[in-house]
CSV table of C-alpha atoms and ligand atoms in Angstrom, one decimal:
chain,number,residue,atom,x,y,z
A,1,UNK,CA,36.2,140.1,246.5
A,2,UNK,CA,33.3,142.0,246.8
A,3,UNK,CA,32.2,142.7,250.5
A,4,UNK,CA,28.9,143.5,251.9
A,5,UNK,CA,28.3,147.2,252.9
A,6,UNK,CA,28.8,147.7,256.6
A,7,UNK,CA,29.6,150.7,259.3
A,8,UNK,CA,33.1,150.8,258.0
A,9,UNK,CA,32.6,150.1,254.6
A,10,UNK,CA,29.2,151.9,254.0
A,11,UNK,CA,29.0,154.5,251.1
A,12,UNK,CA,29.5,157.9,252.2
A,13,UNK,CA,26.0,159.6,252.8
A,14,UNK,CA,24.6,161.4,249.4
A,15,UNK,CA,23.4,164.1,249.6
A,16,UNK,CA,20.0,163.3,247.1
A,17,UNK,CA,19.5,160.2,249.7
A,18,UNK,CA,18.4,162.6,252.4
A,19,UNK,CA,15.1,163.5,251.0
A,20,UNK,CA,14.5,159.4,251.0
A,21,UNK,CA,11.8,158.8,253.7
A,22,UNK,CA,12.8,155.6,255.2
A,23,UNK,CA,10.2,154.6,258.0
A,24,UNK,CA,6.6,156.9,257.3
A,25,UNK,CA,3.6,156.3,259.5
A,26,UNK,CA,0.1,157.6,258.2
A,27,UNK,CA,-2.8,158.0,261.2
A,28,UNK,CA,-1.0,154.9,263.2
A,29,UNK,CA,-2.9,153.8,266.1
A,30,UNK,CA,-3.1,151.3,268.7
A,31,UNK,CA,-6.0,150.6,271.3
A,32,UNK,CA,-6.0,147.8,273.9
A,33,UNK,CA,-9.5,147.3,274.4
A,34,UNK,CA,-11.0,150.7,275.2
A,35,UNK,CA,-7.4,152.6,275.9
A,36,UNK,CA,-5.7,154.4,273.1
A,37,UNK,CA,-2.0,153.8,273.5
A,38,UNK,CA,-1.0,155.7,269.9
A,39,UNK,CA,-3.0,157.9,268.4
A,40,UNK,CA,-3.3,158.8,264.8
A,41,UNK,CA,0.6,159.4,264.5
A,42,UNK,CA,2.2,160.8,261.5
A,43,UNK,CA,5.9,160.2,261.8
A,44,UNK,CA,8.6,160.9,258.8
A,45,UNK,CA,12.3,159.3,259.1
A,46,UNK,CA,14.3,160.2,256.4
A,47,UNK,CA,17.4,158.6,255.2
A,48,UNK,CA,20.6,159.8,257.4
A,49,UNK,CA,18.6,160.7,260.4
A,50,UNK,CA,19.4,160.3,264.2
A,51,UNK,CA,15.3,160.1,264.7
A,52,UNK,CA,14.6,160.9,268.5
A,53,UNK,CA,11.1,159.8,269.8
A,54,UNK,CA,10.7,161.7,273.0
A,55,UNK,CA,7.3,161.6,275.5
A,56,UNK,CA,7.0,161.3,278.9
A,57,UNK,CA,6.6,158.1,280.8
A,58,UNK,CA,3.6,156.0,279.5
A,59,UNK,CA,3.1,158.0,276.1
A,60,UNK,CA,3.0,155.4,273.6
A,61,UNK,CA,7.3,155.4,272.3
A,62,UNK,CA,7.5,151.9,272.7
A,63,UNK,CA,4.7,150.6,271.4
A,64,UNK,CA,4.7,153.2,268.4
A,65,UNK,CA,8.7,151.4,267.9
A,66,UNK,CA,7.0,147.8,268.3
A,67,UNK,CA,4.5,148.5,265.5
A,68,UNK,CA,7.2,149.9,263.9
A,69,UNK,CA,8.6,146.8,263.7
A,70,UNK,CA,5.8,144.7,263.5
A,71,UNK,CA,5.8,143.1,266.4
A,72,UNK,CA,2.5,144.5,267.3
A,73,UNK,CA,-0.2,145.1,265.5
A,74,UNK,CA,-1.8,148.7,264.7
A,75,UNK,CA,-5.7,148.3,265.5
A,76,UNK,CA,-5.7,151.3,262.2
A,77,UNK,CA,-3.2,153.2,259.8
A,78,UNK,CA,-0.5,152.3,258.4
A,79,UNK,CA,3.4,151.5,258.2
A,80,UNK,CA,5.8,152.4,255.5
A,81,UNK,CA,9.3,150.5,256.1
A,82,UNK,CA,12.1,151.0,253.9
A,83,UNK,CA,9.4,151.2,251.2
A,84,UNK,CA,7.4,147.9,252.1
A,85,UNK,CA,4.2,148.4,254.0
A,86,UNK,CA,4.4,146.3,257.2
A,87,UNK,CA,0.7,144.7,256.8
A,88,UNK,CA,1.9,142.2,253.6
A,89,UNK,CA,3.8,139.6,255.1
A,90,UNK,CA,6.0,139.2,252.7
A,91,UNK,CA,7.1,142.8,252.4
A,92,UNK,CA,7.5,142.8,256.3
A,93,UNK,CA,10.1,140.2,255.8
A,94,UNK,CA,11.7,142.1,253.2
A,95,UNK,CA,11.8,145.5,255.2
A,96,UNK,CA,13.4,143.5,258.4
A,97,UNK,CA,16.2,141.9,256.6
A,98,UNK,CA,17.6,145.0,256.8
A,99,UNK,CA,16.6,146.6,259.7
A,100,UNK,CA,18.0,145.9,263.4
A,101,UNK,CA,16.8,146.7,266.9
A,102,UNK,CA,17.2,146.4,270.4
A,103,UNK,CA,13.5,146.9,272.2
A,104,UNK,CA,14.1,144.9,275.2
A,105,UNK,CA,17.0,143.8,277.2
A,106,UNK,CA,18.4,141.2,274.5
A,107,UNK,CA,18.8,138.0,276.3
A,108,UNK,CA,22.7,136.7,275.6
A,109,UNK,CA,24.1,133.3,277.1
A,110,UNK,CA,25.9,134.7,280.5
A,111,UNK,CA,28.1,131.4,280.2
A,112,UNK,CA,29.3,132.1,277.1
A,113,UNK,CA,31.5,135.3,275.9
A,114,UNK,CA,31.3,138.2,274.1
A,115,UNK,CA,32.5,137.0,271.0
A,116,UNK,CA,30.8,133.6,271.5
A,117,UNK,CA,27.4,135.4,271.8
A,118,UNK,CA,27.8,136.9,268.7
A,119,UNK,CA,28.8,133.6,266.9
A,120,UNK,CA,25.5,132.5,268.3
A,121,UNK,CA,23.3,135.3,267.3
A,122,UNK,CA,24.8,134.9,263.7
A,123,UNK,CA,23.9,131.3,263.4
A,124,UNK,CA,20.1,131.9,264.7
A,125,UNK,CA,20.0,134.5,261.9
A,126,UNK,CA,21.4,132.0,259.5
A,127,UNK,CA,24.1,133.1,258.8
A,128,UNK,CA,26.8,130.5,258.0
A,129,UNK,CA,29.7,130.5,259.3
A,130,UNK,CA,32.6,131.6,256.8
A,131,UNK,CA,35.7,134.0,256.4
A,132,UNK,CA,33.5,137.2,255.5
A,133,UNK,CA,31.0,136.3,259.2
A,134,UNK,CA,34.5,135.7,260.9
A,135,UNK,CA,35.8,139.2,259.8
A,136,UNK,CA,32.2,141.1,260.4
A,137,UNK,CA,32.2,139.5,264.1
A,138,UNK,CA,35.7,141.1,265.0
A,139,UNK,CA,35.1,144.3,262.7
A,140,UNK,CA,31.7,144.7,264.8
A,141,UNK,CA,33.8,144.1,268.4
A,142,UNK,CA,36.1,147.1,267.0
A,143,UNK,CA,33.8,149.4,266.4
A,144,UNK,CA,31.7,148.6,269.9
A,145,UNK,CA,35.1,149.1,271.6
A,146,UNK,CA,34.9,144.9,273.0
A,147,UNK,CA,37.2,143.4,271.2
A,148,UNK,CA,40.0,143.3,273.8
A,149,UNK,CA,37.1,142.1,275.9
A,150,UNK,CA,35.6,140.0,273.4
A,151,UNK,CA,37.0,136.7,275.5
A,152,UNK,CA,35.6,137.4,278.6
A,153,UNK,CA,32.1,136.0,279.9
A,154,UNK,CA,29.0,137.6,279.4
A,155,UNK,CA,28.0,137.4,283.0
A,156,UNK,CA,31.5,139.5,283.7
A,157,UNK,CA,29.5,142.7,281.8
A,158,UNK,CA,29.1,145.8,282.7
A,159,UNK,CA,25.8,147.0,281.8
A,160,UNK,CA,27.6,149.6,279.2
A,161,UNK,CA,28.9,146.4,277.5
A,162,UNK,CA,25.9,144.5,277.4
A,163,UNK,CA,24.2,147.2,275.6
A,164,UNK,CA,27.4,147.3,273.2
A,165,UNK,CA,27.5,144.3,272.6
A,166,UNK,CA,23.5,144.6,271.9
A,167,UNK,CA,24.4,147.1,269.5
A,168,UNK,CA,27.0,144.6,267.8
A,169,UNK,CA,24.5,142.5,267.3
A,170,UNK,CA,21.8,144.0,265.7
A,171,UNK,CA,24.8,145.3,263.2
A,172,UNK,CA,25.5,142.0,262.0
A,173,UNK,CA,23.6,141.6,258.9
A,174,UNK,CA,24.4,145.3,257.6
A,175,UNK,CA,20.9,147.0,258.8
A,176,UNK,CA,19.9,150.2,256.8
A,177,UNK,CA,17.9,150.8,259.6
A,178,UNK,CA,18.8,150.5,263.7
A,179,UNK,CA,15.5,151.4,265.9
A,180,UNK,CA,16.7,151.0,269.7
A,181,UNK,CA,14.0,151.7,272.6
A,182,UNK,CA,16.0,153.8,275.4
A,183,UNK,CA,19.6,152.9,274.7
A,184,UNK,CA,21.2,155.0,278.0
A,185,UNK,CA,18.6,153.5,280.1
A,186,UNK,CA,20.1,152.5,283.5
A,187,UNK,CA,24.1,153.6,282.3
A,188,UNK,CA,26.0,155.7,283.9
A,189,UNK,CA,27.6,159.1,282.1
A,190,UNK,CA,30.5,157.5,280.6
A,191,UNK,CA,28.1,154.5,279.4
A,192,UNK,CA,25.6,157.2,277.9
A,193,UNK,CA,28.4,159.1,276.4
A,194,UNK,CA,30.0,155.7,274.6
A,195,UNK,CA,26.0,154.8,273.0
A,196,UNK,CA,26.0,158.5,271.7
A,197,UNK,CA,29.0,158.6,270.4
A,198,UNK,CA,28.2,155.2,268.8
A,199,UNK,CA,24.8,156.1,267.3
A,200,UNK,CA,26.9,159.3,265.9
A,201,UNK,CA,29.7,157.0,264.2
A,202,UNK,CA,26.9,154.7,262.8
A,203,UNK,CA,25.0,158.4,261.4
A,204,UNK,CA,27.9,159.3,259.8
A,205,UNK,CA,28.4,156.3,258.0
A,206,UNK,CA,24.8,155.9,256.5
A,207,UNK,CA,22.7,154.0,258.6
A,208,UNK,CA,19.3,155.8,260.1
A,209,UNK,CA,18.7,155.4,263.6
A,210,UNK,CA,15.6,156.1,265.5
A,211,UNK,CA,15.5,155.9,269.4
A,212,UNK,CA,13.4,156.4,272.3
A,213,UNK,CA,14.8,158.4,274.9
A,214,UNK,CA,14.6,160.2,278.2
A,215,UNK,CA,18.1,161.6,278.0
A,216,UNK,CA,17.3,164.5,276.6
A,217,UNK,CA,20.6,165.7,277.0
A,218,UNK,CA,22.1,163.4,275.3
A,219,UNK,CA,19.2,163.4,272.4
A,220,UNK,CA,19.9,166.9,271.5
A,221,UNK,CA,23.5,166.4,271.1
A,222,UNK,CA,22.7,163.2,268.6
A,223,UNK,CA,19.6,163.2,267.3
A,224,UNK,CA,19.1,165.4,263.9
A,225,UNK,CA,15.0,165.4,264.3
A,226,UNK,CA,12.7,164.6,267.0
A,227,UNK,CA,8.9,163.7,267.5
A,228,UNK,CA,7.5,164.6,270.7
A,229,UNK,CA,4.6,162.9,271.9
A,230,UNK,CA,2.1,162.8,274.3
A,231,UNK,CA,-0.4,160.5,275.6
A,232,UNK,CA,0.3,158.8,272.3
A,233,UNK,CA,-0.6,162.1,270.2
A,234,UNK,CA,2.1,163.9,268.3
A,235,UNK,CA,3.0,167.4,270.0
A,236,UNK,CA,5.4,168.2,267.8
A,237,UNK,CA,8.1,166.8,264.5
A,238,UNK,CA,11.1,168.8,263.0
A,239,UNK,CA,14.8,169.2,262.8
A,240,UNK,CA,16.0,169.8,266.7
A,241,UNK,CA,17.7,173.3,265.7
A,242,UNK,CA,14.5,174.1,264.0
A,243,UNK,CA,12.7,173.4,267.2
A,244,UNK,CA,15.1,175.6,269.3
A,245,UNK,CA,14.9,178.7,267.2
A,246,UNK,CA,11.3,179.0,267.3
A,247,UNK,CA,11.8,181.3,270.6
A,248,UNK,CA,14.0,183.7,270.2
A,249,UNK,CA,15.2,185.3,273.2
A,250,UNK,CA,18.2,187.4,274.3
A,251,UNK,CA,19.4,187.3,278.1
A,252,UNK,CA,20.5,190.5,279.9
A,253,UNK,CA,22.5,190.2,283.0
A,254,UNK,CA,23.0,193.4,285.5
A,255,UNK,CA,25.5,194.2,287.8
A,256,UNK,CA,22.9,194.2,291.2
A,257,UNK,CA,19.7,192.8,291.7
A,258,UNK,CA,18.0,196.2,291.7
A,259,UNK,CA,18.9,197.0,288.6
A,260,UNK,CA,17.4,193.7,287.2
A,261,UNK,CA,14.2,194.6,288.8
A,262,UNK,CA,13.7,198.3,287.5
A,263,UNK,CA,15.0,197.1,283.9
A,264,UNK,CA,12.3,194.0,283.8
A,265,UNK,CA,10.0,196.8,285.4
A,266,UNK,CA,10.9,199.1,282.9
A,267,UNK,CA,9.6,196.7,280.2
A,268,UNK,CA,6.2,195.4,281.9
A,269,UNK,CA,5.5,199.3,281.9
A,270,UNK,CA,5.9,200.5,278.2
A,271,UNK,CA,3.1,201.3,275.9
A,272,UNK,CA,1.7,198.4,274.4
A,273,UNK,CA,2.3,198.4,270.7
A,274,UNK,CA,5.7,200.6,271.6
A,275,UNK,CA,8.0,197.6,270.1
A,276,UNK,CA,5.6,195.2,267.8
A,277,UNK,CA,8.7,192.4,267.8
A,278,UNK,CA,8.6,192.7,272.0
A,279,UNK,CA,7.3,189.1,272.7
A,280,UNK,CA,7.5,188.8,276.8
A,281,UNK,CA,10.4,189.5,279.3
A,282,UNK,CA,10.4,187.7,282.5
A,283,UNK,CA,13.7,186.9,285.2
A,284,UNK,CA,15.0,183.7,285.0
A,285,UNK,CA,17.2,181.8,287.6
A,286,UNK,CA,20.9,181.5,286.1
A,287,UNK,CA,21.9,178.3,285.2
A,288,UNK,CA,25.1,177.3,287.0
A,289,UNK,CA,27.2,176.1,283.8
A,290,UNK,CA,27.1,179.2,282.8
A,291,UNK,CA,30.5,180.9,282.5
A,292,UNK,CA,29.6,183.9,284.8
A,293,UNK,CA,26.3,184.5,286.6
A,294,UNK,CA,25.5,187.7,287.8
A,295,UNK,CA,25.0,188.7,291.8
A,296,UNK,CA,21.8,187.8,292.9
A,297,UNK,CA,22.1,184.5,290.3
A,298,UNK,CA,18.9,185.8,288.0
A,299,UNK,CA,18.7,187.5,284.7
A,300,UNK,CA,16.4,189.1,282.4
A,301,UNK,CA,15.1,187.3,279.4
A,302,UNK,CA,13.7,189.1,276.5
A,303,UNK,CA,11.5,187.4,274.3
A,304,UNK,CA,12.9,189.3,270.8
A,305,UNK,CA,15.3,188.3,268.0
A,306,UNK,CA,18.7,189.0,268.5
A,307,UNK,CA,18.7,192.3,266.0
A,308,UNK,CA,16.8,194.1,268.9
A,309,UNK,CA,19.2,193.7,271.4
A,310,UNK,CA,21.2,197.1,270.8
A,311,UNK,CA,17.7,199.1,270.8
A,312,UNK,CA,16.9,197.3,274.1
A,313,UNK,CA,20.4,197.9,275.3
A,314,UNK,CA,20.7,201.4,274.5
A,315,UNK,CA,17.0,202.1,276.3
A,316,UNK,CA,18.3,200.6,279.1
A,317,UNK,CA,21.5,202.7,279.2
A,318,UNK,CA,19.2,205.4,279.1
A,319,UNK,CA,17.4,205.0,282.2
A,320,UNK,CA,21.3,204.3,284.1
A,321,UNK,CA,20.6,200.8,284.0
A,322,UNK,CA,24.1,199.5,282.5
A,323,UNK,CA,24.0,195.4,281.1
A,324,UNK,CA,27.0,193.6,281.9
A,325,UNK,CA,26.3,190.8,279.7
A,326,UNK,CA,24.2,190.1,276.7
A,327,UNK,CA,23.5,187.2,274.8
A,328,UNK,CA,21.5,184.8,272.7
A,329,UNK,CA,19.0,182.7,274.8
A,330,UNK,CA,20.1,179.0,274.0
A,331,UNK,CA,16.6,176.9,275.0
A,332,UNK,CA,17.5,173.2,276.0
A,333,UNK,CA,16.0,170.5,274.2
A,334,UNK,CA,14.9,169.2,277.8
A,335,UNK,CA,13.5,172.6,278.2
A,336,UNK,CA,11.3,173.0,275.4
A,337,UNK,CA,10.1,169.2,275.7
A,338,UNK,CA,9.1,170.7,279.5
A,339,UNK,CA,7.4,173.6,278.0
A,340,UNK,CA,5.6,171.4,275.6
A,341,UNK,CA,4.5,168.6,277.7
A,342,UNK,CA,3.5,170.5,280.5
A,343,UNK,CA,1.1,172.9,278.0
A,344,UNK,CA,-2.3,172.8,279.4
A,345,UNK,CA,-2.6,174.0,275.7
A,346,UNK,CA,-0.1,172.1,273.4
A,347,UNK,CA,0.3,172.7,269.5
B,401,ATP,N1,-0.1,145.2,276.2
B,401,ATP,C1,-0.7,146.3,276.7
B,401,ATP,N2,-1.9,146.2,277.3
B,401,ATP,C2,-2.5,147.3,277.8
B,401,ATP,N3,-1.9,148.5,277.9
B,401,ATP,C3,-0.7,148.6,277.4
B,401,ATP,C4,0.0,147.5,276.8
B,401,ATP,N4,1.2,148.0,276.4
B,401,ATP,C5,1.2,149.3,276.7
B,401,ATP,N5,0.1,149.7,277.3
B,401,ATP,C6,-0.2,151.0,277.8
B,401,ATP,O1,0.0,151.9,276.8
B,401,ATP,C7,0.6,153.1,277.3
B,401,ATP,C8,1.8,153.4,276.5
B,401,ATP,O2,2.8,152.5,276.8
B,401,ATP,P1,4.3,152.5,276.2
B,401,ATP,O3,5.1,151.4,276.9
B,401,ATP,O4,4.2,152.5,274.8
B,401,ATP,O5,4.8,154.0,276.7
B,401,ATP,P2,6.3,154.6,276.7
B,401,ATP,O6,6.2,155.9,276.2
B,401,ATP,O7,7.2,153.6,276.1
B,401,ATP,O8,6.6,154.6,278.3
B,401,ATP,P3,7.9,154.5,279.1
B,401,ATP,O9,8.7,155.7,278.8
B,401,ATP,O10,7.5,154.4,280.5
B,401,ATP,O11,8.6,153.2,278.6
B,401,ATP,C9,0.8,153.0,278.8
B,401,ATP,O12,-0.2,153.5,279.5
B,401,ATP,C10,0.8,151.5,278.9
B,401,ATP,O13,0.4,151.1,280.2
């Protein structure tokens, strides 16, 4: 018998599929009345991706997701789902059959279980009921990590299962495409951990996934590109690691305070032009995960690649001012969305 594709039975990821660009947006916009919600957005998803659409409150994620989806209108540009442009009817259909999403809280029956629910769901999508549904319902409770739950109310949820079972849901009819408007929103840790680790499984096994999210914690850890936007403009598209290796910077930490000062002194004071590749230094607080932070809890940052750091190390010796640590600055992906969105000047 020949079964549909699904999460656990999904061709492996090819590699000459990643170049595919599944959702592409071309100057998308959306006004209500005078107010410009999105503005002249160019967004790329390619095939494989965990897409991350990151902006502070207000900046346009969800309703950039709900035109997306059609669910809203664009007042100009364009959408490009799956290869079907969203404004023929007819192609939107085709694009949706095969995409799934969660933008608000979906309402369930809160009288009827878990696995109910999903019976339910199935039948308002049309699908009939048969061996192959019966098998997809409990394959899809596996997977969300319900099934030994899968008998109990709805109303009995925690809000981490709710949102599982969302995702269950939407996974029904073997989407190519899951687009989920702030997933972790309102869990607690090990709730946020269990969606990322889900939207990872679902990754590996083929299906492209673009969020919204504030968790930017999480995000880096998951998502494989971002978009950054503010007040519905994009600041900012790429690969995450791309994103984090734009600023190079290596961290010096020093024995005592004093030395910290004189060495950050000792940069501010050299002849312009002396190192062409010497960016900025400044002292930054430690973070606490760190495995050591140094007395006094602050450190110098360099702003150089890491190939200077001996040069910089051995001037430093040179002047009796001994490093007791030195390593590549890792930036945060909450970090540099801070540095971005709080630019008077942004790219
Ligand atoms: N139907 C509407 N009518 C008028 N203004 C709207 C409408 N929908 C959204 N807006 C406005 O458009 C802007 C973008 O809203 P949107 O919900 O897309 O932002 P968001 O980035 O998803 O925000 P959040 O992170 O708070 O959910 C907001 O200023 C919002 O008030």
């Amino acid at each position: 018998m020949e079964t549909a594709p699904g999460p656990h039975n999904f061709p492996q990821r090819q590699a000459s599929k990643r170049a595919e660009v599944i959702v592409r947006t071309e100057g998308l916009t959306k006004r209500f009345d005078t107010f410009t919600a999105v503005d002249q957005l160019a967004l790329e998803v390619y095939h494989g991706d965990v897409y991350g659409l990151l902006g502070p409150n207000g900046s346009g994620k969800t309703t950039t997701l709900r035109m997306l989806l059609g669910l809203i209108h664009p007042t100009a540009g364009k959408v490009t789902l799956l290869g079907h442009p969203m404004d023929d009817s007819k192609q939107r259909y085709q694009a949706l059959s095969h995409v799934g999403a969660i933008i608000e809280q979906p309402v369930f029956y809160p009288f009827l279980t878990g696995r109910e629910n999903l019976y339910g769901i199935a039948a308002f999508g049309s699908q009939p009921q048969s061996e192959a549904l019966e098998e997809r319902i409990e394959e899809m409770l596996e997977l969300v990590d319900l099934a030994t739950r899968a008998r109990d109310l709805y109303s009995k949820y925690s809000l981490g299962m709710r949102q599982r079972l969302a995702l269950a849901a939407t996974l029904l009819h073997y989407p190519q495409l899951i687009i989920l408007d702030e997933p972790t929103n309102g869990l607690d840790p090990a709730g946020v951990v269990d969606i990322r680790e889900l939207i990872g499984q679902l990754a590996r096994q083929g299906i492209t996934v673009i969020l919204s999210s504030h968790q930017l914690h999480e995000i880096q850890q998951v998502c494989s590109r971002v978009a950054i936007i503010k007040r519905g403009h994009l600041l900012v598209q790429g690969k995450v690691q791309d994103l984090l290796s734009e600023q190079p910077a290596i961290i010096f930490s020093f024995p005592d305070p004093h030395m910290l000062q004189q060495a950050e002194l000792l940069l501010h004071t050299l002849h312009p032009g002396t190192w062409p590749w010497l960016n900025d230094s400044r002292i930054i607080t430690a973070e606490h995960e760190q495995s050591w932070v140094p007395p006094g809890g602050q450190m110098l940052l360099v702003e150089a690649t890491m190939e200077h750091a001996a040069e910089l190390n051995a001037f430093f010796g040179m002047k009796g001012l001994y490093a007791t640590e030195i390593r590549r600055h890792e930036t945060s992906l909450e970090q540099y969305f801070l540095d971005l969105t709080t630019s008077p000047n942004p790219p």
